[in-house]
PDB file of C-alpha atoms in Angstrom:
ATOM      1  CA  MET A   3       9.169  41.848  54.477  1.00  0.00           C
ATOM      2  CA  SER A   4       9.532  45.308  52.963  1.00  0.00           C
ATOM      3  CA  ASP A   5       6.871  47.884  52.287  1.00  0.00           C
ATOM      4  CA  SER A   6       8.023  50.042  49.402  1.00  0.00           C
ATOM      5  CA  SER A   7       6.178  53.032  50.855  1.00  0.00           C
ATOM      6  CA  GLU A   8       8.120  52.915  54.139  1.00  0.00           C
ATOM      7  CA  LYS A   9      10.502  55.783  54.720  1.00  0.00           C
ATOM      8  CA  ILE A  10      13.756  55.444  56.668  1.00  0.00           C
ATOM      9  CA  SER A  11      13.302  56.584  60.270  1.00  0.00           C
ATOM     10  CA  ALA A  12      14.263  55.534  63.818  1.00  0.00           C
ATOM     11  CA  ASN A  13      14.240  51.777  64.578  1.00  0.00           C
ATOM     12  CA  LYS A  14      13.906  50.801  60.908  1.00  0.00           C
ATOM     13  CA  VAL A  15      16.232  48.171  59.456  1.00  0.00           C
ATOM     14  CA  VAL A  16      17.684  49.397  56.179  1.00  0.00           C
ATOM     15  CA  SER A  17      19.205  47.152  53.527  1.00  0.00           C
ATOM     16  CA  PHE A  18      21.423  49.068  51.112  1.00  0.00           C
ATOM     17  CA  HIS A  19      24.161  48.709  48.551  1.00  0.00           C
ATOM     18  CA  TYR A  20      26.983  51.216  48.474  1.00  0.00           C
ATOM     19  CA  THR A  21      30.176  52.011  46.663  1.00  0.00           C
ATOM     20  CA  LEU A  22      32.795  54.057  48.497  1.00  0.00           C
ATOM     21  CA  PHE A  23      35.181  56.395  46.669  1.00  0.00           C
ATOM     22  CA  ASN A  24      38.036  58.610  47.841  1.00  0.00           C
ATOM     23  CA  SER A  25      38.537  62.213  46.678  1.00  0.00           C
ATOM     24  CA  ALA A  26      40.605  60.978  43.694  1.00  0.00           C
ATOM     25  CA  ASN A  27      37.472  59.086  42.553  1.00  0.00           C
ATOM     26  CA  GLU A  28      39.150  55.719  43.232  1.00  0.00           C
ATOM     27  CA  GLN A  29      36.757  52.972  44.335  1.00  0.00           C
ATOM     28  CA  LEU A  30      37.726  51.802  47.828  1.00  0.00           C
ATOM     29  CA  GLU A  31      35.000  49.221  48.448  1.00  0.00           C
ATOM     30  CA  THR A  32      31.568  48.125  47.294  1.00  0.00           C
ATOM     31  CA  THR A  33      28.783  45.781  48.340  1.00  0.00           C
ATOM     32  CA  ARG A  34      27.367  45.540  44.815  1.00  0.00           C
ATOM     33  CA  ASP A  35      29.103  42.217  44.119  1.00  0.00           C
ATOM     34  CA  GLY A  36      27.542  40.577  47.199  1.00  0.00           C
ATOM     35  CA  GLU A  37      24.840  40.972  49.802  1.00  0.00           C
ATOM     36  CA  PRO A  38      23.631  44.457  50.719  1.00  0.00           C
ATOM     37  CA  THR A  39      24.557  45.916  54.104  1.00  0.00           C
ATOM     38  CA  LEU A  40      21.936  45.990  56.874  1.00  0.00           C
ATOM     39  CA  PHE A  41      21.780  48.483  59.700  1.00  0.00           C
ATOM     40  CA  LEU A  42      19.384  49.512  62.450  1.00  0.00           C
ATOM     41  CA  VAL A  43      18.625  53.245  62.328  1.00  0.00           C
ATOM     42  CA  GLY A  44      19.574  55.009  65.563  1.00  0.00           C
ATOM     43  CA  ALA A  45      21.959  52.322  66.845  1.00  0.00           C
ATOM     44  CA  ASP A  46      25.264  53.938  65.737  1.00  0.00           C
ATOM     45  CA  ASN A  47      25.918  51.139  63.225  1.00  0.00           C
ATOM     46  CA  VAL A  48      26.967  53.484  60.385  1.00  0.00           C
ATOM     47  CA  LEU A  49      28.571  56.917  60.209  1.00  0.00           C
ATOM     48  CA  PRO A  50      26.139  59.466  61.705  1.00  0.00           C
ATOM     49  CA  SER A  51      26.415  61.634  58.571  1.00  0.00           C
ATOM     50  CA  VAL A  52      25.511  58.644  56.359  1.00  0.00           C
ATOM     51  CA  GLU A  53      22.551  57.748  58.561  1.00  0.00           C
ATOM     52  CA  GLN A  54      21.353  61.372  58.488  1.00  0.00           C
ATOM     53  CA  ALA A  55      21.547  61.466  54.680  1.00  0.00           C
ATOM     54  CA  MET A  56      19.359  58.328  54.522  1.00  0.00           C
ATOM     55  CA  MET A  57      16.553  59.679  56.719  1.00  0.00           C
ATOM     56  CA  GLY A  58      13.284  59.974  54.811  1.00  0.00           C
ATOM     57  CA  LYS A  59      14.544  57.928  51.855  1.00  0.00           C
ATOM     58  CA  ALA A  60      12.634  54.851  50.629  1.00  0.00           C
ATOM     59  CA  VAL A  61      13.192  51.594  48.719  1.00  0.00           C
ATOM     60  CA  GLY A  62      14.549  52.259  45.237  1.00  0.00           C
ATOM     61  CA  ASP A  63      16.110  55.620  46.114  1.00  0.00           C
ATOM     62  CA  SER A  64      19.655  56.068  44.792  1.00  0.00           C
ATOM     63  CA  PHE A  65      21.749  59.002  45.907  1.00  0.00           C
ATOM     64  CA  THR A  66      25.265  60.246  46.575  1.00  0.00           C
ATOM     65  CA  ILE A  67      26.648  61.301  49.944  1.00  0.00           C
ATOM     66  CA  ASN A  68      29.742  63.529  49.794  1.00  0.00           C
ATOM     67  CA  LEU A  69      31.531  63.800  53.116  1.00  0.00           C
ATOM     68  CA  ALA A  70      34.386  66.055  54.115  1.00  0.00           C
ATOM     69  CA  ALA A  71      36.952  64.214  56.252  1.00  0.00           C
ATOM     70  CA  VAL A  72      35.673  65.791  59.467  1.00  0.00           C
ATOM     71  CA  MET A  73      32.167  64.370  58.788  1.00  0.00           C
ATOM     72  CA  ALA A  74      33.490  60.984  57.646  1.00  0.00           C
ATOM     73  CA  TYR A  75      36.257  59.323  59.665  1.00  0.00           C
ATOM     74  CA  GLY A  76      37.683  62.494  61.195  1.00  0.00           C
ATOM     75  CA  LEU A  77      40.882  64.408  60.712  1.00  0.00           C
ATOM     76  CA  ARG A  78      44.210  62.666  61.188  1.00  0.00           C
ATOM     77  CA  ASP A  79      45.618  63.031  64.703  1.00  0.00           C
ATOM     78  CA  GLU A  80      49.377  62.529  64.736  1.00  0.00           C
ATOM     79  CA  ASN A  81      49.183  61.808  68.487  1.00  0.00           C
ATOM     80  CA  LYS A  82      47.115  58.662  67.847  1.00  0.00           C
ATOM     81  CA  LYS A  83      50.147  56.414  67.628  1.00  0.00           C
ATOM     82  CA  ASP A  84      51.159  53.746  70.068  1.00  0.00           C
ATOM     83  CA  ARG A  85      53.685  50.976  70.619  1.00  0.00           C
ATOM     84  CA  ILE A  86      52.201  47.673  71.724  1.00  0.00           C
ATOM     85  CA  SER A  87      53.611  44.259  72.491  1.00  0.00           C
ATOM     86  CA  ALA A  88      53.816  42.073  69.391  1.00  0.00           C
ATOM     87  CA  LYS A  89      52.161  39.251  71.363  1.00  0.00           C
ATOM     88  CA  TYR A  90      48.809  41.095  71.054  1.00  0.00           C
ATOM     89  CA  LEU A  91      48.970  40.765  67.268  1.00  0.00           C
ATOM     90  CA  LYS A  92      50.195  37.150  66.933  1.00  0.00           C
ATOM     91  CA  HIS A  93      46.828  36.121  65.429  1.00  0.00           C
ATOM     92  CA  GLU A  94      47.421  38.523  62.534  1.00  0.00           C
ATOM     93  CA  GLY A  95      50.290  36.410  61.126  1.00  0.00           C
ATOM     94  CA  LYS A  96      53.471  38.018  59.748  1.00  0.00           C
ATOM     95  CA  LEU A  97      53.036  41.757  60.204  1.00  0.00           C
ATOM     96  CA  LYS A  98      54.225  44.363  57.741  1.00  0.00           C
ATOM     97  CA  PRO A  99      54.035  48.181  57.619  1.00  0.00           C
ATOM     98  CA  GLY A 100      50.767  49.418  56.116  1.00  0.00           C
ATOM     99  CA  GLN A 101      48.832  46.332  57.224  1.00  0.00           C
ATOM    100  CA  ILE A 102      45.416  46.956  58.826  1.00  0.00           C
ATOM    101  CA  VAL A 103      44.915  45.107  62.134  1.00  0.00           C
ATOM    102  CA  ARG A 104      42.182  44.972  64.761  1.00  0.00           C
ATOM    103  CA  ILE A 105      43.055  45.423  68.410  1.00  0.00           C
ATOM    104  CA  ASP A 106      41.034  45.384  71.609  1.00  0.00           C
ATOM    105  CA  THR A 107      41.284  48.629  73.582  1.00  0.00           C
ATOM    106  CA  GLU A 108      39.514  50.121  76.595  1.00  0.00           C
ATOM    107  CA  GLN A 109      37.203  51.816  74.045  1.00  0.00           C
ATOM    108  CA  GLY A 110      36.395  48.461  72.410  1.00  0.00           C
ATOM    109  CA  ARG A 111      37.699  46.888  69.219  1.00  0.00           C
ATOM    110  CA  ARG A 112      39.609  49.359  67.034  1.00  0.00           C
ATOM    111  CA  THR A 113      41.206  49.317  63.614  1.00  0.00           C
ATOM    112  CA  ALA A 114      44.868  50.290  63.457  1.00  0.00           C
ATOM    113  CA  THR A 115      47.567  50.484  60.796  1.00  0.00           C
ATOM    114  CA  VAL A 116      50.983  48.916  61.388  1.00  0.00           C
ATOM    115  CA  ILE A 117      53.746  51.538  61.104  1.00  0.00           C
ATOM    116  CA  LYS A 118      56.821  49.561  62.155  1.00  0.00           C
ATOM    117  CA  VAL A 119      57.423  45.982  63.274  1.00  0.00           C
ATOM    118  CA  GLY A 120      60.095  45.259  65.860  1.00  0.00           C
ATOM    119  CA  LYS A 121      61.170  41.987  67.454  1.00  0.00           C
ATOM    120  CA  PHE A 122      59.005  42.461  70.552  1.00  0.00           C
ATOM    121  CA  SER A 123      56.839  45.487  69.774  1.00  0.00           C
ATOM    122  CA  VAL A 124      54.756  46.963  66.986  1.00  0.00           C
ATOM    123  CA  ASP A 125      54.228  50.674  66.324  1.00  0.00           C
ATOM    124  CA  ILE A 126      50.634  51.322  65.270  1.00  0.00           C
ATOM    125  CA  ASP A 127      48.605  54.265  64.014  1.00  0.00           C
ATOM    126  CA  LEU A 128      45.156  54.309  65.675  1.00  0.00           C
ATOM    127  CA  ASN A 129      43.640  56.753  63.185  1.00  0.00           C
ATOM    128  CA  HIS A 130      40.963  55.143  61.013  1.00  0.00           C
ATOM    129  CA  PRO A 131      42.594  54.203  57.675  1.00  0.00           C
ATOM    130  CA  LEU A 132      40.348  56.782  55.940  1.00  0.00           C
ATOM    131  CA  ALA A 133      40.940  59.561  58.499  1.00  0.00           C
ATOM    132  CA  GLY A 134      41.802  62.859  56.842  1.00  0.00           C
ATOM    133  CA  GLN A 135      40.161  61.882  53.541  1.00  0.00           C
ATOM    134  CA  ASP A 136      37.077  63.300  51.877  1.00  0.00           C
ATOM    135  CA  ILE A 137      34.918  60.405  50.698  1.00  0.00           C
ATOM    136  CA  ARG A 138      31.831  59.716  48.605  1.00  0.00           C
ATOM    137  CA  PHE A 139      29.214  57.013  49.036  1.00  0.00           C
ATOM    138  CA  ASP A 140      26.950  56.057  46.126  1.00  0.00           C
ATOM    139  CA  VAL A 141      23.964  54.443  47.850  1.00  0.00           C
ATOM    140  CA  GLU A 142      20.906  52.473  46.718  1.00  0.00           C
ATOM    141  CA  ILE A 143      18.188  51.583  49.233  1.00  0.00           C
ATOM    142  CA  MET A 144      17.119  47.953  48.705  1.00  0.00           C
ATOM    143  CA  ALA A 145      14.658  47.372  51.586  1.00  0.00           C
ATOM    144  CA  VAL A 146      13.231  49.107  54.653  1.00  0.00           C
ATOM    145  CA  ARG A 147      11.384  47.348  57.454  1.00  0.00           C
ATOM    146  CA  ASP A 148      10.586  47.773  61.126  1.00  0.00           C
ATOM    147  CA  GLY A 149      13.314  46.532  63.450  1.00  0.00           C
ATOM    148  CA  THR A 150      12.323  43.550  65.590  1.00  0.00           C
ATOM    149  CA  GLN A 151      12.289  43.780  69.388  1.00  0.00           C
ATOM    150  CA  ASP A 152      15.441  41.616  69.463  1.00  0.00           C
ATOM    151  CA  GLU A 153      17.248  43.860  66.988  1.00  0.00           C
ATOM    152  CA  ILE A 154      16.315  47.000  68.898  1.00  0.00           C
ATOM    153  CA  ALA A 155      17.355  45.386  72.209  1.00  0.00           C
ATOM    154  CA  HIS A 156      20.684  44.208  70.731  1.00  0.00           C
ATOM    155  CA  GLY A 157      21.334  47.505  68.936  1.00  0.00           C
ATOM    156  CA  HIS A 158      21.906  46.046  65.450  1.00  0.00           C
ATOM    157  CA  ALA A 159      20.194  44.342  62.519  1.00  0.00           C
ATOM    158  CA  HIS A 160      20.157  40.552  62.325  1.00  0.00           C
ATOM    159  CA  GLY A 161      20.329  38.382  59.209  1.00  0.00           C
ATOM    160  CA  VAL A 162      22.295  38.387  55.971  1.00  0.00           C
ATOM    161  CA  GLY A 163      24.385  41.568  55.772  1.00  0.00           C
ATOM    162  CA  GLY A 164      23.753  42.318  59.454  1.00  0.00           C
ATOM    163  CA  HIS A 165      25.012  40.778  62.690  1.00  0.00           C
ATOM    164  CA  HIS A 166      24.868  37.059  63.418  1.00  0.00           C
ATOM    165  CA  HIS A 167      24.824  35.649  66.963  1.00  0.00           C
TER     166      HIS A 167
END
């Protein structure tokens, strides 16, 4: 499945473990206690700056990617707030400020943070929860292989750690 001499390049499927830290060196998330993440190079499945840092790497490579906020999830935009009908978030259960929710927008599915919950409406912040933060990824490349025709056509990796249809 994986050729250890293969380097990461366009249309390769990369399997990798990562640990994400904020600028205070607090661990925010990790894949190391489960399956590695899969992504198809060139399909906008990961942050462009992360994908760029992986180019040319191979199985077994471990490295750190330090990203300023602008290269990670962007700067905070105080105008990215909205009030939506609470009925759109009924599936999220009892809402509370600070809760992360997913909403469908004209730009596709987005992550938002609940600011305030009213009887009929919810104020949300549409900035990514990590917007405005410098972050660090500690990455280890586990496998690299050619993407299949299906994966390339669908624009994402299939299988464990990737997308399932």
